[in-house]
Short mmCIF file of C-alpha atoms and ligand atoms in Angstrom, two decimals:
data_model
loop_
_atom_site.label_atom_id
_atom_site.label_comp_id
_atom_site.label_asym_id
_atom_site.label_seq_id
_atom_site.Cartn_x
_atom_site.Cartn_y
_atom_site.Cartn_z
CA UNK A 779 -9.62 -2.63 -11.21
CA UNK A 780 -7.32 -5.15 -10.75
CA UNK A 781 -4.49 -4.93 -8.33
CA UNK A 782 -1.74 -4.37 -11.19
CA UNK A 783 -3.88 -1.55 -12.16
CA UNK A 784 -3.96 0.17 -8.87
CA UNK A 785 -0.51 -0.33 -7.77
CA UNK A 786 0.93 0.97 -11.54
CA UNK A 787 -1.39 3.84 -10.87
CA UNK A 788 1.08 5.68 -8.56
CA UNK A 789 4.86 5.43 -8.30
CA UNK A 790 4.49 6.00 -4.66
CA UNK A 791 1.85 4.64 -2.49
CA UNK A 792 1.43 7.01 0.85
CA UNK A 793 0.96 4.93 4.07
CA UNK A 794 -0.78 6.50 6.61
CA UNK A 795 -1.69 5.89 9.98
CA UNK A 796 -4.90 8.01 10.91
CA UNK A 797 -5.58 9.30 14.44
CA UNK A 798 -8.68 11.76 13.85
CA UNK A 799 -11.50 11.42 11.65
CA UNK A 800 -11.86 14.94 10.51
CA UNK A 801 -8.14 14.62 9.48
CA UNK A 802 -9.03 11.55 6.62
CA UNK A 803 -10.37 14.20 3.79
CA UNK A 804 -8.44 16.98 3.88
CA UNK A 805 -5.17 14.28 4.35
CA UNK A 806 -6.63 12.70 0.93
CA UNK A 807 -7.29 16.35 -1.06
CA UNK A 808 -3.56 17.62 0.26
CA UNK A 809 -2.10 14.36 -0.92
CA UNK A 810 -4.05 14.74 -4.58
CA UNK A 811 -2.92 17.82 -5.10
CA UNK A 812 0.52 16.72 -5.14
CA UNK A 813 -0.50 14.53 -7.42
CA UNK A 814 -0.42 11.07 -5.63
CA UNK A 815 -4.19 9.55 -6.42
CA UNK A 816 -3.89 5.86 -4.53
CA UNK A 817 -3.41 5.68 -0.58
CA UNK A 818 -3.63 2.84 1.86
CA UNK A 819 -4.94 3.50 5.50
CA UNK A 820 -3.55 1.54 7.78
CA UNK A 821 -5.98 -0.73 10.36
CA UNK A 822 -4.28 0.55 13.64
CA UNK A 823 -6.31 3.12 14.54
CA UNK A 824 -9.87 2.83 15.60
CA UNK A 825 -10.67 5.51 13.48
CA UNK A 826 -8.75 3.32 10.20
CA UNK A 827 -12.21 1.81 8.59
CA UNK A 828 -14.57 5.49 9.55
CA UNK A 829 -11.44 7.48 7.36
CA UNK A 830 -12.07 5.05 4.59
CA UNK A 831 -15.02 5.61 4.15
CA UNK A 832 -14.75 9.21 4.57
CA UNK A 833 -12.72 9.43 1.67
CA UNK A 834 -14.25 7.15 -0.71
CA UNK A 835 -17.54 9.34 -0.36
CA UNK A 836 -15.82 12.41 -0.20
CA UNK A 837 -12.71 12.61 -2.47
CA UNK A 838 -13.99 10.07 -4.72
CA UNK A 839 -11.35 10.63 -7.25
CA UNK A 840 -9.17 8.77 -4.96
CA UNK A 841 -8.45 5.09 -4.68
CA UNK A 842 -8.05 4.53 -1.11
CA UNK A 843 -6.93 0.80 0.05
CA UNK A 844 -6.93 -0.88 3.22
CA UNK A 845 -3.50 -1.98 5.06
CA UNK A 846 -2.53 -3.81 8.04
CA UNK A 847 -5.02 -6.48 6.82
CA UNK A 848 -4.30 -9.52 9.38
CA UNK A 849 -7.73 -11.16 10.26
CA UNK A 850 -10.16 -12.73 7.76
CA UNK A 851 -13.00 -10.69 9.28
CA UNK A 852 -10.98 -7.51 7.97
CA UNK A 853 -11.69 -8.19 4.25
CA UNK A 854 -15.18 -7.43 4.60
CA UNK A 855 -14.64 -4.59 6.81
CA UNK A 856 -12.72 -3.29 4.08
CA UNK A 857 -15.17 -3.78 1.26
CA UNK A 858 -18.58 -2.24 3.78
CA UNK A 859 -16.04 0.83 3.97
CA UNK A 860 -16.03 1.23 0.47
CA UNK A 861 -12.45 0.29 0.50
CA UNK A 862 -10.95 -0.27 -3.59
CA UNK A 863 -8.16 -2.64 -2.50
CA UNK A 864 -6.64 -4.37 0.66
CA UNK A 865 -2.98 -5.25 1.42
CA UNK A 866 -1.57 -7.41 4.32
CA UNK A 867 2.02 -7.28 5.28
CA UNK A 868 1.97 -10.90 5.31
CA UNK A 869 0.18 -14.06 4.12
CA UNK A 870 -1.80 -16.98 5.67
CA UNK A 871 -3.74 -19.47 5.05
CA UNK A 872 -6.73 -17.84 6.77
CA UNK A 873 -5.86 -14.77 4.81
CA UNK A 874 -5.76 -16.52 1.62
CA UNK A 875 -9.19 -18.44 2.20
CA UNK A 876 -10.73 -15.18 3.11
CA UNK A 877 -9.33 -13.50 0.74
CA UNK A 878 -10.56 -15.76 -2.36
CA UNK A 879 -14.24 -14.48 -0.93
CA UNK A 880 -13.44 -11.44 -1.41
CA UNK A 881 -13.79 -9.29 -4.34
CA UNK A 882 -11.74 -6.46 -3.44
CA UNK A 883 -8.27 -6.94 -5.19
CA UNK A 884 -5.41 -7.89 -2.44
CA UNK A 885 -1.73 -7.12 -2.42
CA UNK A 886 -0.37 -9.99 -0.21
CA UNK A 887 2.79 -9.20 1.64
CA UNK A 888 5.79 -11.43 1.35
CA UNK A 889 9.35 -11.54 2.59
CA UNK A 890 11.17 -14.63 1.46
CA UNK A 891 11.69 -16.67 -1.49
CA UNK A 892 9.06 -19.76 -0.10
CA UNK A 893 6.26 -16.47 0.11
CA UNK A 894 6.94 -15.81 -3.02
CA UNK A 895 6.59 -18.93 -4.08
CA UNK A 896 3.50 -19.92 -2.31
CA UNK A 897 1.75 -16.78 -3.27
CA UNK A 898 2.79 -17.07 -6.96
CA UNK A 899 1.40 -20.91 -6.91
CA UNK A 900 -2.12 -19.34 -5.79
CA UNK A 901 -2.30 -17.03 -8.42
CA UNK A 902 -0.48 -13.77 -7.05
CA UNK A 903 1.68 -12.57 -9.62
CA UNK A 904 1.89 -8.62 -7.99
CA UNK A 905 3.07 -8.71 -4.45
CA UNK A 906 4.21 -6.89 -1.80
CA UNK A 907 7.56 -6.87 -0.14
CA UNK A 908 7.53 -6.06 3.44
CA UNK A 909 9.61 -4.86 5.07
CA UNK A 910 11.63 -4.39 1.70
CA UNK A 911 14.24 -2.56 3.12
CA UNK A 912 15.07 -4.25 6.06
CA UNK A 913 14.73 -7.71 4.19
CA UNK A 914 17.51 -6.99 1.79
CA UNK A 915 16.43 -3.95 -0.32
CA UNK A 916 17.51 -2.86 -3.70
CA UNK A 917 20.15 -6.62 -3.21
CA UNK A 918 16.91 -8.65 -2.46
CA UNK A 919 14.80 -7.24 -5.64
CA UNK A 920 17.82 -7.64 -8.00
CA UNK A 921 18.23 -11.49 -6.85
CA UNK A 922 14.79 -12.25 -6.89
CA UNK A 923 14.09 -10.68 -10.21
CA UNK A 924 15.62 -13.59 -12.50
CA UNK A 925 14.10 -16.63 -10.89
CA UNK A 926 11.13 -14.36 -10.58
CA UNK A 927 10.84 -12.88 -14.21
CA UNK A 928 7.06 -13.35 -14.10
CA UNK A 929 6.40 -10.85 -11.11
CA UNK A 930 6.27 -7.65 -9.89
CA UNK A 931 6.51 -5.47 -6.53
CA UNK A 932 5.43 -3.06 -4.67
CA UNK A 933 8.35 -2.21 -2.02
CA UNK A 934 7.05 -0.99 1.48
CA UNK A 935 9.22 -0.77 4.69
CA UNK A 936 11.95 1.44 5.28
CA UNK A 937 11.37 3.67 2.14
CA UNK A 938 12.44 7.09 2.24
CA UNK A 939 12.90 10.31 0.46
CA UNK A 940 16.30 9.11 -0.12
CA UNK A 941 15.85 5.97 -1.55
CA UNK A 942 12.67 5.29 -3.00
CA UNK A 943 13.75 6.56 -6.28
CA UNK A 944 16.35 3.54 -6.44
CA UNK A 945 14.00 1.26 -5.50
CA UNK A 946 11.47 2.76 -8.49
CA UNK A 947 14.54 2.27 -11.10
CA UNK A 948 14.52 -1.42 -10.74
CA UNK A 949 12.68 -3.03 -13.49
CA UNK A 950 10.51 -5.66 -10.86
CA UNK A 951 9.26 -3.18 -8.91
CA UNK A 952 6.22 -1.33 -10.02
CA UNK A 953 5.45 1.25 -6.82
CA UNK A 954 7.00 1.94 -3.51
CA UNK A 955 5.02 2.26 -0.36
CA UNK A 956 5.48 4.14 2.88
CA UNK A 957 4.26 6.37 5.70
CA UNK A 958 6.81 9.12 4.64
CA UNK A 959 5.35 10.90 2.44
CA UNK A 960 2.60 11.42 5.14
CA UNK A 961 4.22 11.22 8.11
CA UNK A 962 1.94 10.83 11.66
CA UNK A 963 3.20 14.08 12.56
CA UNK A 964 2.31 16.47 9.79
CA UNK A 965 -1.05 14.80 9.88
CA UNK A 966 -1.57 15.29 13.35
CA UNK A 967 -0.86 18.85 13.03
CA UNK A 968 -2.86 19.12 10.08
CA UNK A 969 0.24 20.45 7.94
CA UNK A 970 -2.21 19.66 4.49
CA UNK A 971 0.58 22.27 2.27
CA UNK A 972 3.59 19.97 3.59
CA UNK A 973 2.12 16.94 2.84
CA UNK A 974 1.06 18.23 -0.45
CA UNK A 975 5.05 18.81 -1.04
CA UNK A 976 6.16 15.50 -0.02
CA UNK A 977 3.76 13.84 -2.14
CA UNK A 978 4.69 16.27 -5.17
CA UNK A 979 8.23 14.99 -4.61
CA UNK A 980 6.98 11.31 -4.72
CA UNK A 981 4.60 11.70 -7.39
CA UNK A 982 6.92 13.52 -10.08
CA UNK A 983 9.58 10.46 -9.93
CA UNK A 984 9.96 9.87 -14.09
CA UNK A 985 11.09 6.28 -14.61
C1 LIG B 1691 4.17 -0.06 7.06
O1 LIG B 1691 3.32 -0.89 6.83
O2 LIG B 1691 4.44 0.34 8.20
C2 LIG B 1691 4.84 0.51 5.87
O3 LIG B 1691 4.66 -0.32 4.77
C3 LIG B 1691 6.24 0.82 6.03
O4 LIG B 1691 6.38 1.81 6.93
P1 LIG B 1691 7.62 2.77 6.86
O5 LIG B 1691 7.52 3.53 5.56
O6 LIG B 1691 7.43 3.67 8.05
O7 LIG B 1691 8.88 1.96 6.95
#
């Protein structure tokens, strides 16, 4: 799959920050059955790479991605983990050279114009904005849409239940990310049916 195909796959990618093993397959059935089929675990947890695998063996209906990508070394991590996709919240040239080795597809983060840029001269054309909100939100998308007609993103940072819905109506942005719709707490105390209703509420945005 390529990475335009995974991140059009779900209008609202769950970020999720895993503390316990046993938590990683029922956190991936509770978020399917609201209806949200892609998720990214996050690498900062020791447990991270262990839940990936988890769920791509056990709910392998789900695409599961790994986030927080910031070393080289990470890429293959990812892939032995039977991770689908990887995503960094930034971009280097280490990342970049490691990431050309790699054939998981990669949804580089960028924050400025220049990142753009520079990942668009490489060949990105989907990309990541992180943090979105914080780095000028629904403002930021709307300028950067003309002189960036050709590309598309996926919004993460600061993305709520109250907003993600704008950010989803804007015609350059093709998913919104965040740990919201399953937040460290419900996980923790293994509330599966409330995460199962935030994701719902993500999943049935309409366009
Ligand atoms: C992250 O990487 O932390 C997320 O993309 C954004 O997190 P947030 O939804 O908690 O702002």
């Amino acid at each position: 799959m390529k990475i335009e195909e995974i991140v059009t796959a779900t209008p609202a990618l769950p970020v999720i920050v895993i503390n316990r093993l046993e938590q990683a397959v029922p956190l991936a059935r509770a978020l399917l059955a609201g209806g949200i089929g892609v998720l990214e675990i996050t690498l900062r947890t020791p447990v991270a790479l262990d839940a990936v695998n988890a769920i791509s063996e056990g709910v392998p209906e789900v695409i599961v991605g790994v986030g927080t990508l910031t070393r080289p070394e990470q890429f293959a991590l990812a892939a032995r983990a039977g991770a689908k996709f990887t995503t960094s919240p930034g971009l280097t040239r280490v990342l970049l050279n490691a990431s050309e080795q790699s054939e998981l597809p990669f949804l580089p983060g960028v924050c400025t114009p220049s990142e753009v840029m520079a990942a668009r001269d490489v060949g990105f054309h989907c990309l990541k904005l992180f943090p979105a909100q914080q780095t000028g939100g629904i403002g930021m998308l709307k300028a950067i849409a003309s002189p960036f007609a050709d590309l598309k993103f996926c919004a993460a940072g600061g993305i709520g239940p109250e907003n993600f819905r704008d950010f989803l109506a804007l015609p350059n942005v093709t998913c919104v990310a965040g740990t919201w719709i399953a937040p460290a707490a419900l996980i923790d105390a293994g509330n599966w049916d409330a995460i199962t209703a935030l994701a719902r509420s993500a999943a049935s945005y309409a366009g």
